Structures are given as C-alpha cells and as structure tokens.
Amino acid sequence: MVDLSLLSQAIDGGDREKTVQLTTEALGAGTNPQEIITQGLQAGMAVVGEKFSNGEYFLPDMLMAARAMKAALEVLKPSLEETGIPTIGKVVIGTVEGDMHDIGKNVVATFLSGNGFEVFDLGLNVPVQNFIDEVKEKKPDILGMSALLTTTMPVMSKVIKALEEIGMRSSVKVIVGGAPVTQDYANYIGADAYAHDGGKAVPACRKLLGK
Ligand code: B1M
C-alpha cells in the first residue's frame, strides 16, 4: 500500500522521478487510478498553488510540479483508458484562449475517453474561432471548455455567444470546468453543465446525453 501523501509531497517538491516511481508503485499495488490523481497528484498541486499564492513558490516551482504531474499521468493513462465500453458520445474539449493550464483538462479528457466518449482534444490556448470550427467539423454531442484563470473564464462565454450567433447553440451541449469555475458561473454564461473534477465530468456528460 503506497501512502498517497508521499505522492503529494513528491509533486510539491517537483520531483518527477519520485512522482513517477510512487505512481507506478501505487498502481502496481492496486490503488484506483482516480484515487491516485485526486488524493495524491491533485492534492500535491493544491499545496503548490497555495505556496505560489503566499509567495513561497515561484513560476519555476509550478512548472516543475506540472512536469512531474504530467509524467505521472502518462503512467496512469493506459489504465484510465482501458475500456470495453462502446462509444456513447463525441466530445470536443480544450483550454480556452490565454490559458496555458492543461493538466486538469487532460485529466478530464482521459476520464471521458476511459468511459466510452470519443474525445477530440484541441489542447490549450484555444481561440474562440477554433472551438467554433471544430464544432462545425466534428459535430460533437458535447463541447467542453476548461479555464484555470479568473481572467480567462469569460472566454467560455464568448464561445457560447459565438455558437448562438451562428445558430449552432442548440446543436451541441456545453460543459465547463476548471478551478475558478462554479455552477453559478456556468449558469450565468448559459452553459448546460458544470463539473468540479474529472470524476464528476463523466456522469455530467452522460446526463447531458440522457445516458
Ligand atoms: Co498557474 N495559476 N499560472 N501555472 N497554476 C493557478 C491556476 C493559480 C490558482 C495559482 C495560485 O495563484 N494559487 C493562479 C490563478 C489565479 C487566478 O486566476 N485565480 C495561477 C497563476 C496566477 C498563473 C500565472 C498567471 C503565473 C504567472 O505567470 N505569474 C501563469 C498564467 C499562464 C497562463 O495560463 N497564461 C501560470 C502558469 C502556470 C504553469 C504554466 C507554470 C503551470 C501550468 C502547466 C500546465 O498546465 N501545463 C501552472 C500550474 C501547475 C498551476 C497550479 C499550481 C496547478 C494547476 C493544476 O494543474 N492542478 C494552479 C494552482 C491550483 O490549481 N491549485 C495554478 C491540477 C489539476 C488536476 O487540477 O487544473 O484544477 P485542475 O483540474 C481539475 C478541475 O479543475 C476540473 O477537473 C480537473 C481534474 O480533476 N476541471 C474540469 C478542469 N477543467 C475542467 C473542464 C471540465 C470539467 C472539469 O469540463 C470541460
């Protein structure tokens, strides 16, 4: 049994090698990958965020933690994606323009593809027009947008307005998320759903499709 607080500490220390080693051990010991993410990796990231807020950490510390977390997610990806579930819907997802945070969006995308959704990941810093073009081209059931900065949250509203302007709002369901995003904000901008984390994004997307 791997103590997941050690994993949080490895993320906090930006120690990629240790993070990968502990993630591999936890997985090998049968720990649920979702638990490894929330109780180990994400918990560590929360500490990094707090330390950045209070001036104890700087940008390079966040970058090192991010690299460690990305490496750990690569270890977890195959088990999160192992599924015999037939495709239940198509999702286009991305982090909005101006925002370089993609770890949480990647977690959500991996959870969705591991739970039977066909996912088209547009990456990070995605301009409004790219979301629109992809909705036109891929005709997804769901459009997912992630924002980690209070300054980039309004871009999600711009995408929804752009969909309205071209008469495509009713052809796609919109789900939003990211640390500063709330259910109230989702309601305010006219999104169809909000999910607090990757685990909750799966039932939220299923619900949007009535499945
Ligand atoms: Co930045 N950063 N960062 N950062 N960073 C935050 C977000 C911050 C809260 C840190 C802090 O001050 N405490 C703060 C934002 C303040 C605010 O706006 N309120 C901040 C800041 C200020 C900045 C810069 C401005 C710093 C600077 O340059 N001075 C800068 C901005 C760059 C930009 O985007 N333009 C910046 C840069 C960076 C790095 C590049 C160094 C790096 C990101 C690397 C990367 O993603 N590739 C980074 C990191 C690592 C963080 C923290 C520490 C961790 C984010 C993370 O990956 N968490 C973060 C502090 C924090 O969040 N506590 C912080 C782990 C991840 C699994 O969780 O992303 O929340 P999260 O995703 C969750 C849920 O939110 C949800 O599910 C996910 C999985 O469970 N979710 C969705 C996410 N998207 C969803 C979509 C959905 C549904 C659910 O539906 C579609």
mmCIF file of N, CA, C and O in Angstrom, residues 98-137:
data_model
loop_
_atom_site.group_PDB
_atom_site.id
_atom_site.type_symbol
_atom_site.label_atom_id
_atom_site.label_comp_id
_atom_site.label_asym_id
_atom_site.label_seq_id
_atom_site.Cartn_x
_atom_site.Cartn_y
_atom_site.Cartn_z
ATOM 1 N N GLY A 98 -5.644 32.138 -24.049
ATOM 2 C CA GLY A 98 -4.989 32.926 -22.993
ATOM 3 C C GLY A 98 -4.607 32.090 -21.794
ATOM 4 O O GLY A 98 -3.952 32.564 -20.877
ATOM 5 N N ASP A 99 -5.015 30.830 -21.810
ATOM 6 C CA ASP A 99 -4.818 29.967 -20.645
ATOM 7 C C ASP A 99 -3.898 28.795 -21.000
ATOM 8 O O ASP A 99 -4.204 28.025 -21.910
ATOM 9 N N MET A 100 -2.780 28.697 -20.252
ATOM 10 C CA MET A 100 -1.780 27.668 -20.554
ATOM 11 C C MET A 100 -1.875 26.479 -19.587
ATOM 12 O O MET A 100 -0.958 25.665 -19.518
ATOM 13 N N HIS A 101 -2.951 26.383 -18.837
ATOM 14 C CA HIS A 101 -3.126 25.267 -17.897
ATOM 15 C C HIS A 101 -3.865 24.133 -18.601
ATOM 16 O O HIS A 101 -5.029 24.299 -18.950
ATOM 17 N N ASP A 102 -3.192 23.002 -18.765
ATOM 18 C CA ASP A 102 -3.889 21.913 -19.464
ATOM 19 C C ASP A 102 -3.921 20.599 -18.692
ATOM 20 O O ASP A 102 -4.481 19.614 -19.174
ATOM 21 N N ILE A 103 -3.333 20.580 -17.505
ATOM 22 C CA ILE A 103 -3.272 19.300 -16.777
ATOM 23 C C ILE A 103 -4.679 18.807 -16.405
ATOM 24 O O ILE A 103 -5.030 17.651 -16.646
ATOM 25 N N GLY A 104 -5.479 19.701 -15.832
ATOM 26 C CA GLY A 104 -6.850 19.317 -15.436
ATOM 27 C C GLY A 104 -7.686 18.927 -16.635
ATOM 28 O O GLY A 104 -8.410 17.925 -16.605
ATOM 29 N N LYS A 105 -7.549 19.691 -17.716
ATOM 30 C CA LYS A 105 -8.289 19.376 -18.952
ATOM 31 C C LYS A 105 -7.871 18.002 -19.463
ATOM 32 O O LYS A 105 -8.705 17.208 -19.909
ATOM 33 N N ASN A 106 -6.553 17.704 -19.370
ATOM 34 C CA ASN A 106 -6.072 16.386 -19.813
ATOM 35 C C ASN A 106 -6.676 15.270 -18.961
ATOM 36 O O ASN A 106 -7.009 14.199 -19.468
ATOM 37 N N VAL A 107 -6.785 15.533 -17.656
ATOM 38 C CA VAL A 107 -7.385 14.533 -16.759
ATOM 39 C C VAL A 107 -8.837 14.288 -17.177
ATOM 40 O O VAL A 107 -9.280 13.138 -17.324
ATOM 41 N N VAL A 108 -9.571 15.373 -17.407
ATOM 42 C CA VAL A 108 -10.981 15.241 -17.801
ATOM 43 C C VAL A 108 -11.082 14.468 -19.125
ATOM 44 O O VAL A 108 -11.885 13.540 -19.251
ATOM 45 N N ALA A 109 -10.228 14.840 -20.091
ATOM 46 C CA ALA A 109 -10.266 14.173 -21.404
ATOM 47 C C ALA A 109 -9.975 12.674 -21.252
ATOM 48 O O ALA A 109 -10.634 11.833 -21.874
ATOM 49 N N THR A 110 -9.007 12.345 -20.387
ATOM 50 C CA THR A 110 -8.651 10.934 -20.198
ATOM 51 C C THR A 110 -9.796 10.173 -19.531
ATOM 52 O O THR A 110 -10.129 9.052 -19.923
ATOM 53 N N PHE A 111 -10.406 10.789 -18.507
ATOM 54 C CA PHE A 111 -11.547 10.152 -17.833
ATOM 55 C C PHE A 111 -12.677 9.904 -18.830
ATOM 56 O O PHE A 111 -13.298 8.846 -18.834
ATOM 57 N N LEU A 112 -12.935 10.908 -19.678
ATOM 58 C CA LEU A 112 -14.041 10.765 -20.631
ATOM 59 C C LEU A 112 -13.746 9.656 -21.632
ATOM 60 O O LEU A 112 -14.605 8.803 -21.886
ATOM 61 N N SER A 113 -12.506 9.635 -22.167
ATOM 62 C CA SER A 113 -12.239 8.583 -23.159
ATOM 63 C C SER A 113 -12.213 7.212 -22.500
ATOM 64 O O SER A 113 -12.564 6.220 -23.125
ATOM 65 N N GLY A 114 -11.837 7.179 -21.209
ATOM 66 C CA GLY A 114 -11.864 5.904 -20.484
ATOM 67 C C GLY A 114 -13.271 5.444 -20.138
ATOM 68 O O GLY A 114 -13.480 4.329 -19.673
ATOM 69 N N ASN A 115 -14.234 6.314 -20.363
ATOM 70 C CA ASN A 115 -15.614 5.963 -20.017
ATOM 71 C C ASN A 115 -16.535 5.976 -21.234
ATOM 72 O O ASN A 115 -17.732 6.234 -21.127
ATOM 73 N N GLY A 116 -15.934 5.730 -22.392
ATOM 74 C CA GLY A 116 -16.743 5.492 -23.584
ATOM 75 C C GLY A 116 -17.007 6.705 -24.459
ATOM 76 O O GLY A 116 -17.756 6.596 -25.431
ATOM 77 N N PHE A 117 -16.417 7.855 -24.145
ATOM 78 C CA PHE A 117 -16.615 9.015 -25.017
ATOM 79 C C PHE A 117 -15.478 9.079 -26.049
ATOM 80 O O PHE A 117 -14.326 8.765 -25.729
ATOM 81 N N GLU A 118 -15.827 9.495 -27.243
ATOM 82 C CA GLU A 118 -14.803 9.754 -28.262
ATOM 83 C C GLU A 118 -14.387 11.208 -28.071
ATOM 84 O O GLU A 118 -15.227 12.113 -28.182
ATOM 85 N N VAL A 119 -13.109 11.415 -27.753
ATOM 86 C CA VAL A 119 -12.668 12.758 -27.361
ATOM 87 C C VAL A 119 -11.714 13.366 -28.389
ATOM 88 O O VAL A 119 -10.740 12.732 -28.795
ATOM 89 N N PHE A 120 -12.025 14.595 -28.787
ATOM 90 C CA PHE A 120 -11.125 15.370 -29.645
ATOM 91 C C PHE A 120 -10.561 16.494 -28.798
ATOM 92 O O PHE A 120 -11.301 17.407 -28.419
ATOM 93 N N ASP A 121 -9.279 16.384 -28.472
ATOM 94 C CA ASP A 121 -8.648 17.352 -27.575
ATOM 95 C C ASP A 121 -7.933 18.429 -28.394
ATOM 96 O O ASP A 121 -6.968 18.138 -29.103
ATOM 97 N N LEU A 122 -8.400 19.662 -28.263
ATOM 98 C CA LEU A 122 -7.823 20.766 -29.043
ATOM 99 C C LEU A 122 -6.603 21.373 -28.365
ATOM 100 O O LEU A 122 -6.000 22.302 -28.894
ATOM 101 N N GLY A 123 -6.287 20.902 -27.166
ATOM 102 C CA GLY A 123 -5.102 21.411 -26.470
ATOM 103 C C GLY A 123 -5.402 22.624 -25.620
ATOM 104 O O GLY A 123 -6.512 22.781 -25.117
ATOM 105 N N LEU A 124 -4.412 23.492 -25.487
ATOM 106 C CA LEU A 124 -4.579 24.679 -24.625
ATOM 107 C C LEU A 124 -4.516 25.950 -25.462
ATOM 108 O O LEU A 124 -4.203 25.894 -26.649
ATOM 109 N N ASN A 125 -4.884 27.068 -24.827
ATOM 110 C CA ASN A 125 -4.816 28.375 -25.502
ATOM 111 C C ASN A 125 -5.600 28.335 -26.823
ATOM 112 O O ASN A 125 -5.113 28.801 -27.861
ATOM 113 N N VAL A 126 -6.795 27.773 -26.770
ATOM 114 C CA VAL A 126 -7.593 27.565 -27.989
ATOM 115 C C VAL A 126 -8.442 28.808 -28.294
ATOM 116 O O VAL A 126 -9.310 29.185 -27.498
ATOM 117 N N PRO A 127 -8.217 29.446 -29.438
ATOM 118 C CA PRO A 127 -9.012 30.627 -29.787
ATOM 119 C C PRO A 127 -10.496 30.284 -29.980
ATOM 120 O O PRO A 127 -10.823 29.150 -30.361
ATOM 121 N N VAL A 128 -11.346 31.276 -29.758
ATOM 122 C CA VAL A 128 -12.797 31.088 -29.892
ATOM 123 C C VAL A 128 -13.121 30.440 -31.249
ATOM 124 O O VAL A 128 -13.869 29.462 -31.321
ATOM 125 N N GLN A 129 -12.521 31.000 -32.311
ATOM 126 C CA GLN A 129 -12.857 30.519 -33.656
ATOM 127 C C GLN A 129 -12.500 29.037 -33.844
ATOM 128 O O GLN A 129 -13.213 28.320 -34.554
ATOM 129 N N ASN A 130 -11.422 28.589 -33.188
ATOM 130 C CA ASN A 130 -11.058 27.170 -33.323
ATOM 131 C C ASN A 130 -12.129 26.259 -32.730
ATOM 132 O O ASN A 130 -12.433 25.201 -33.280
ATOM 133 N N PHE A 131 -12.681 26.686 -31.564
ATOM 134 C CA PHE A 131 -13.765 25.882 -30.970
ATOM 135 C C PHE A 131 -14.934 25.802 -31.970
ATOM 136 O O PHE A 131 -15.502 24.735 -32.198
ATOM 137 N N ILE A 132 -15.252 26.954 -32.540
ATOM 138 C CA ILE A 132 -16.393 27.009 -33.465
ATOM 139 C C ILE A 132 -16.125 26.118 -34.692
ATOM 140 O O ILE A 132 -16.985 25.325 -35.089
ATOM 141 N N ASP A 133 -14.925 26.250 -35.251
ATOM 142 C CA ASP A 133 -14.584 25.449 -36.441
ATOM 143 C C ASP A 133 -14.680 23.953 -36.141
ATOM 144 O O ASP A 133 -15.171 23.174 -36.960
ATOM 145 N N GLU A 134 -14.209 23.565 -34.959
ATOM 146 C CA GLU A 134 -14.230 22.132 -34.605
ATOM 147 C C GLU A 134 -15.656 21.636 -34.375
ATOM 148 O O GLU A 134 -15.978 20.494 -34.687
ATOM 149 N N VAL A 135 -16.500 22.508 -33.816
ATOM 150 C CA VAL A 135 -17.900 22.108 -33.619
ATOM 151 C C VAL A 135 -18.566 21.905 -34.984
ATOM 152 O O VAL A 135 -19.289 20.934 -35.200
ATOM 153 N N LYS A 136 -18.242 22.812 -35.901
ATOM 154 C CA LYS A 136 -18.819 22.681 -37.259
ATOM 155 C C LYS A 136 -18.325 21.396 -37.920
ATOM 156 O O LYS A 136 -19.091 20.672 -38.532
ATOM 157 N N GLU A 137 -17.019 21.124 -37.776
ATOM 158 C CA GLU A 137 -16.433 19.995 -38.490
ATOM 159 C C GLU A 137 -16.733 18.646 -37.839
ATOM 160 O O GLU A 137 -17.163 17.699 -38.496
#
